[in-house]
mmCIF file with all atom_site columns, C-alpha atoms in Angstrom:
data_model
loop_
_atom_site.group_PDB
_atom_site.id
_atom_site.type_symbol
_atom_site.label_atom_id
_atom_site.label_alt_id
_atom_site.label_comp_id
_atom_site.label_asym_id
_atom_site.label_entity_id
_atom_site.label_seq_id
_atom_site.pdbx_PDB_ins_code
_atom_site.Cartn_x
_atom_site.Cartn_y
_atom_site.Cartn_z
_atom_site.occupancy
_atom_site.B_iso_or_equiv
_atom_site.pdbx_formal_charge
_atom_site.auth_seq_id
_atom_site.auth_comp_id
_atom_site.auth_asym_id
_atom_site.auth_atom_id
_atom_site.pdbx_PDB_model_num
ATOM 1   C CA . THR A 1 1   ? -0.306 0.507  -0.205  1.00 0.00 ? 30  THR A CA 1
ATOM 2   C CA . LEU A 1 2   ? 1.480  3.387  -0.628  1.00 0.00 ? 31  LEU A CA 1
ATOM 3   C CA . ARG A 1 3   ? 2.201  5.749  2.738   1.00 0.00 ? 32  ARG A CA 1
ATOM 4   C CA . ARG A 1 4   ? 0.851  8.990  2.229   1.00 0.00 ? 33  ARG A CA 1
ATOM 5   C CA . ASN A 1 5   ? 1.145  12.258 4.545   1.00 0.00 ? 34  ASN A CA 1
ATOM 6   C CA . ARG A 1 6   ? 3.505  10.563 6.572   1.00 0.00 ? 35  ARG A CA 1
ATOM 7   C CA . LEU A 1 7   ? 6.698  11.615 8.695   1.00 0.00 ? 36  LEU A CA 1
ATOM 8   C CA . ILE A 1 8   ? 9.311  9.510  7.731   1.00 0.00 ? 37  ILE A CA 1
ATOM 9   C CA . LEU A 1 9   ? 12.573 8.836  9.677   1.00 0.00 ? 38  LEU A CA 1
ATOM 10  C CA . LEU A 1 10  ? 15.935 7.645  7.494   1.00 0.00 ? 39  LEU A CA 1
ATOM 11  C CA . GLU A 1 11  ? 18.591 6.970  9.220   1.00 0.00 ? 40  GLU A CA 1
ATOM 12  C CA . GLN A 1 12  ? 21.704 6.903  6.126   1.00 0.00 ? 41  GLN A CA 1
ATOM 13  C CA . PRO A 1 13  ? 19.566 5.326  3.595   1.00 0.00 ? 42  PRO A CA 1
ATOM 14  C CA . GLU A 1 14  ? 22.716 5.443  1.511   1.00 0.00 ? 43  GLU A CA 1
ATOM 15  C CA . LEU A 1 15  ? 24.304 3.296  3.601   1.00 0.00 ? 44  LEU A CA 1
ATOM 16  C CA . HIS A 1 16  ? 26.118 0.376  0.921   1.00 0.00 ? 45  HIS A CA 1
ATOM 17  C CA . LEU A 1 17  ? 25.208 1.800  -1.845  1.00 0.00 ? 46  LEU A CA 1
ATOM 18  C CA . HIS A 1 18  ? 26.670 2.374  -4.917  1.00 0.00 ? 47  HIS A CA 1
ATOM 19  C CA . PRO A 1 19  ? 28.002 6.729  -5.770  1.00 0.00 ? 48  PRO A CA 1
ATOM 20  C CA . ALA A 1 20  ? 25.473 6.297  -8.757  1.00 0.00 ? 49  ALA A CA 1
ATOM 21  C CA . ALA A 1 21  ? 22.118 4.574  -6.592  1.00 0.00 ? 50  ALA A CA 1
ATOM 22  C CA . GLN A 1 22  ? 22.617 6.803  -3.498  1.00 0.00 ? 51  GLN A CA 1
ATOM 23  C CA . ALA A 1 23  ? 21.874 9.960  -6.232  1.00 0.00 ? 52  ALA A CA 1
ATOM 24  C CA . GLU A 1 24  ? 18.853 7.899  -7.844  1.00 0.00 ? 53  GLU A CA 1
ATOM 25  C CA . LEU A 1 25  ? 17.776 8.252  -3.308  1.00 0.00 ? 54  LEU A CA 1
ATOM 26  C CA . GLY A 1 26  ? 16.951 11.789 -4.472  1.00 0.00 ? 55  GLY A CA 1
ATOM 27  C CA . ASP A 1 27  ? 14.416 10.697 -7.029  1.00 0.00 ? 56  ASP A CA 1
ATOM 28  C CA . LEU A 1 28  ? 12.793 7.946  -4.267  1.00 0.00 ? 57  LEU A CA 1
ATOM 29  C CA . LEU A 1 29  ? 12.469 10.751 -2.127  1.00 0.00 ? 58  LEU A CA 1
ATOM 30  C CA . LYS A 1 30  ? 10.953 13.496 -4.532  1.00 0.00 ? 59  LYS A CA 1
ATOM 31  C CA . PHE A 1 31  ? 8.021  10.923 -5.452  1.00 0.00 ? 60  PHE A CA 1
ATOM 32  C CA . SER A 1 32  ? 7.848  10.163 -1.536  1.00 0.00 ? 61  SER A CA 1
ATOM 33  C CA . ILE A 1 33  ? 7.842  14.430 -1.621  1.00 0.00 ? 62  ILE A CA 1
ATOM 34  C CA . GLY A 1 34  ? 5.198  14.379 -3.745  1.00 0.00 ? 63  GLY A CA 1
ATOM 35  C CA . GLN A 1 35  ? 2.982  11.954 -1.865  1.00 0.00 ? 64  GLN A CA 1
ATOM 36  C CA . GLY A 1 36  ? 2.394  14.736 0.954   1.00 0.00 ? 65  GLY A CA 1
ATOM 37  C CA . ASN A 1 37  ? 5.414  12.618 2.575   1.00 0.00 ? 66  ASN A CA 1
ATOM 38  C CA . GLN A 1 38  ? 6.972  14.954 4.896   1.00 0.00 ? 67  GLN A CA 1
ATOM 39  C CA . ILE A 1 39  ? 10.923 12.728 5.332   1.00 0.00 ? 68  ILE A CA 1
ATOM 40  C CA . ILE A 1 40  ? 13.520 13.297 7.769   1.00 0.00 ? 69  ILE A CA 1
ATOM 41  C CA . ALA A 1 41  ? 16.674 12.093 6.918   1.00 0.00 ? 70  ALA A CA 1
ATOM 42  C CA . GLU A 1 42  ? 20.163 11.238 8.512   1.00 0.00 ? 71  GLU A CA 1
ATOM 43  C CA . THR A 1 43  ? 22.693 11.347 5.132   1.00 0.00 ? 72  THR A CA 1
ATOM 44  C CA . HIS A 1 44  ? 26.461 11.656 4.638   1.00 0.00 ? 73  HIS A CA 1
ATOM 45  C CA . SER A 1 45  ? 26.352 12.098 0.980   1.00 0.00 ? 74  SER A CA 1
ATOM 46  C CA . ALA A 1 46  ? 27.400 14.355 -1.318  1.00 0.00 ? 75  ALA A CA 1
ATOM 47  C CA . ASN A 1 47  ? 25.960 12.497 -3.723  1.00 0.00 ? 76  ASN A CA 1
ATOM 48  C CA . LEU A 1 48  ? 22.717 12.505 -2.222  1.00 0.00 ? 77  LEU A CA 1
ATOM 49  C CA . ILE A 1 49  ? 22.974 15.923 -2.161  1.00 0.00 ? 78  ILE A CA 1
ATOM 50  C CA . GLU A 1 50  ? 23.579 16.779 -4.916  1.00 0.00 ? 79  GLU A CA 1
ATOM 51  C CA . ARG A 1 51  ? 20.717 15.400 -6.730  1.00 0.00 ? 80  ARG A CA 1
ATOM 52  C CA . ILE A 1 52  ? 18.090 17.265 -4.499  1.00 0.00 ? 81  ILE A CA 1
ATOM 53  C CA . ARG A 1 53  ? 19.853 19.858 -5.650  1.00 0.00 ? 82  ARG A CA 1
ATOM 54  C CA . LYS A 1 54  ? 19.583 19.004 -9.292  1.00 0.00 ? 83  LYS A CA 1
ATOM 55  C CA . LEU A 1 55  ? 16.031 18.196 -8.879  1.00 0.00 ? 84  LEU A CA 1
ATOM 56  C CA . ILE A 1 56  ? 15.582 21.875 -7.613  1.00 0.00 ? 85  ILE A CA 1
ATOM 57  C CA . ARG A 1 57  ? 17.891 23.232 -9.894  1.00 0.00 ? 86  ARG A CA 1
ATOM 58  C CA . ASN A 1 58  ? 15.679 21.093 -13.068 1.00 0.00 ? 87  ASN A CA 1
ATOM 59  C CA . GLY A 1 59  ? 11.984 22.235 -11.948 1.00 0.00 ? 88  GLY A CA 1
ATOM 60  C CA . GLU A 1 60  ? 10.800 19.211 -10.643 1.00 0.00 ? 89  GLU A CA 1
ATOM 61  C CA . LEU A 1 61  ? 10.877 19.784 -6.491  1.00 0.00 ? 90  LEU A CA 1
ATOM 62  C CA . SER A 1 62  ? 10.054 22.577 -5.114  1.00 0.00 ? 91  SER A CA 1
ATOM 63  C CA . SER A 1 63  ? 13.076 24.505 -3.547  1.00 0.00 ? 92  SER A CA 1
ATOM 64  C CA . ASP A 1 64  ? 10.481 24.820 -0.765  1.00 0.00 ? 93  ASP A CA 1
ATOM 65  C CA . ASP A 1 65  ? 10.444 21.189 -0.319  1.00 0.00 ? 94  ASP A CA 1
ATOM 66  C CA . ALA A 1 66  ? 13.725 20.371 1.168   1.00 0.00 ? 95  ALA A CA 1
ATOM 67  C CA . ASN A 1 67  ? 16.277 21.387 3.767   1.00 0.00 ? 96  ASN A CA 1
ATOM 68  C CA . ILE A 1 68  ? 19.830 20.888 4.906   1.00 0.00 ? 97  ILE A CA 1
ATOM 69  C CA . ILE A 1 69  ? 20.357 21.460 9.318   1.00 0.00 ? 98  ILE A CA 1
ATOM 70  C CA . TYR A 1 70  ? 23.874 20.223 9.304   1.00 0.00 ? 99  TYR A CA 1
ATOM 71  C CA . ILE A 1 71  ? 24.938 19.164 12.468  1.00 0.00 ? 100 ILE A CA 1
ATOM 72  C CA . ARG A 1 72  ? 28.530 19.959 14.161  1.00 0.00 ? 101 ARG A CA 1
ATOM 73  C CA . GLN A 1 73  ? 30.597 21.058 16.748  1.00 0.00 ? 102 GLN A CA 1
ATOM 74  C CA . ASP A 1 74  ? 31.119 24.382 18.442  1.00 0.00 ? 103 ASP A CA 1
ATOM 75  C CA . SER A 1 75  ? 34.366 25.897 19.722  1.00 0.00 ? 104 SER A CA 1
ATOM 76  C CA . LYS A 1 76  ? 33.179 24.194 22.848  1.00 0.00 ? 105 LYS A CA 1
ATOM 77  C CA . GLY A 1 77  ? 31.825 21.481 22.038  1.00 0.00 ? 106 GLY A CA 1
ATOM 78  C CA . ALA A 1 78  ? 28.541 21.998 21.769  1.00 0.00 ? 107 ALA A CA 1
ATOM 79  C CA . ALA A 1 79  ? 26.514 20.548 18.942  1.00 0.00 ? 108 ALA A CA 1
ATOM 80  C CA . VAL A 1 80  ? 24.842 23.486 17.081  1.00 0.00 ? 109 VAL A CA 1
ATOM 81  C CA . CYS A 1 81  ? 22.253 22.754 14.231  1.00 0.00 ? 110 CYS A CA 1
ATOM 82  C CA . ASP A 1 82  ? 22.592 25.224 11.031  1.00 0.00 ? 111 ASP A CA 1
ATOM 83  C CA . SER A 1 83  ? 19.764 25.730 8.879   1.00 0.00 ? 112 SER A CA 1
ATOM 84  C CA . ILE A 1 84  ? 20.150 25.889 5.015   1.00 0.00 ? 113 ILE A CA 1
ATOM 85  C CA . GLY A 1 85  ? 17.689 26.011 3.014   1.00 0.00 ? 114 GLY A CA 1
ATOM 86  C CA . PHE A 1 86  ? 18.021 25.765 -1.200  1.00 0.00 ? 115 PHE A CA 1
ATOM 87  C CA . ASN A 1 87  ? 18.110 28.979 -3.974  1.00 0.00 ? 116 ASN A CA 1
ATOM 88  C CA . GLU A 1 88  ? 15.582 27.716 -6.845  1.00 0.00 ? 117 GLU A CA 1
ATOM 89  C CA . ASP A 1 89  ? 18.570 27.687 -8.688  1.00 0.00 ? 118 ASP A CA 1
ATOM 90  C CA . GLY A 1 90  ? 19.688 24.514 -6.588  1.00 0.00 ? 119 GLY A CA 1
ATOM 91  C CA . THR A 1 91  ? 22.150 26.552 -4.665  1.00 0.00 ? 120 THR A CA 1
ATOM 92  C CA . PHE A 1 92  ? 22.641 26.539 -1.058  1.00 0.00 ? 121 PHE A CA 1
ATOM 93  C CA . SER A 1 93  ? 20.519 29.676 0.611   1.00 0.00 ? 122 SER A CA 1
ATOM 94  C CA . ASP A 1 94  ? 23.224 29.659 2.800   1.00 0.00 ? 123 ASP A CA 1
ATOM 95  C CA . THR A 1 95  ? 26.569 29.090 3.396   1.00 0.00 ? 124 THR A CA 1
ATOM 96  C CA . TRP A 1 96  ? 27.503 25.380 3.499   1.00 0.00 ? 125 TRP A CA 1
ATOM 97  C CA . PRO A 1 97  ? 29.646 25.024 6.992   1.00 0.00 ? 126 PRO A CA 1
ATOM 98  C CA . GLU A 1 98  ? 32.494 22.449 5.842   1.00 0.00 ? 127 GLU A CA 1
ATOM 99  C CA . ASP A 1 99  ? 35.025 23.268 2.579   1.00 0.00 ? 128 ASP A CA 1
ATOM 100 C CA . ASP A 1 100 ? 35.292 19.130 2.146   1.00 0.00 ? 129 ASP A CA 1
ATOM 101 C CA . PHE A 1 101 ? 31.921 18.164 2.554   1.00 0.00 ? 130 PHE A CA 1
ATOM 102 C CA . PHE A 1 102 ? 31.976 18.608 -1.685  1.00 0.00 ? 131 PHE A CA 1
ATOM 103 C CA . GLY A 1 103 ? 34.765 18.671 -2.257  1.00 0.00 ? 132 GLY A CA 1
ATOM 104 C CA . GLU A 1 104 ? 37.453 15.404 -2.189  1.00 0.00 ? 133 GLU A CA 1
ATOM 105 C CA . ARG A 1 105 ? 36.466 14.754 -6.029  1.00 0.00 ? 134 ARG A CA 1
ATOM 106 C CA . GLU A 1 106 ? 37.216 17.329 -7.482  1.00 0.00 ? 135 GLU A CA 1
ATOM 107 C CA . ARG A 1 107 ? 40.135 16.926 -5.231  1.00 0.00 ? 136 ARG A CA 1
ATOM 108 C CA . GLU A 1 108 ? 41.090 13.981 -6.892  1.00 0.00 ? 137 GLU A CA 1
ATOM 109 C CA . ILE A 1 109 ? 40.946 15.249 -10.007 1.00 0.00 ? 138 ILE A CA 1
ATOM 110 C CA . PHE A 1 110 ? 42.010 18.210 -9.710  1.00 0.00 ? 139 PHE A CA 1
ATOM 111 C CA . ASP A 1 111 ? 45.127 17.547 -7.263  1.00 0.00 ? 140 ASP A CA 1
ATOM 112 C CA . TRP A 1 112 ? 44.452 20.178 -4.987  1.00 0.00 ? 141 TRP A CA 1
#
């Protein structure tokens, strides 16, 4: 049975998946959002986040339908939650708080 209008919690759904499959999860999440579901997903996958950005950029997902809560530690070790939204072109509405989250692939290719 297809579930609609539910809250769905996912813990690292990308775990043990090929990077291409991680990105495909974005399409599955988009479908579920289209069914009225609210999804909270813990992820460490740049591929999944990049797919969400692409879906927004291509107009397949509204920038209002996705938001990232980035959890980090401050200088005293306390947890800090940063809310990062999306612009209509798929860019982040706020500065990404980590320099190397998305850059590993580029560093490997370009030796940065």
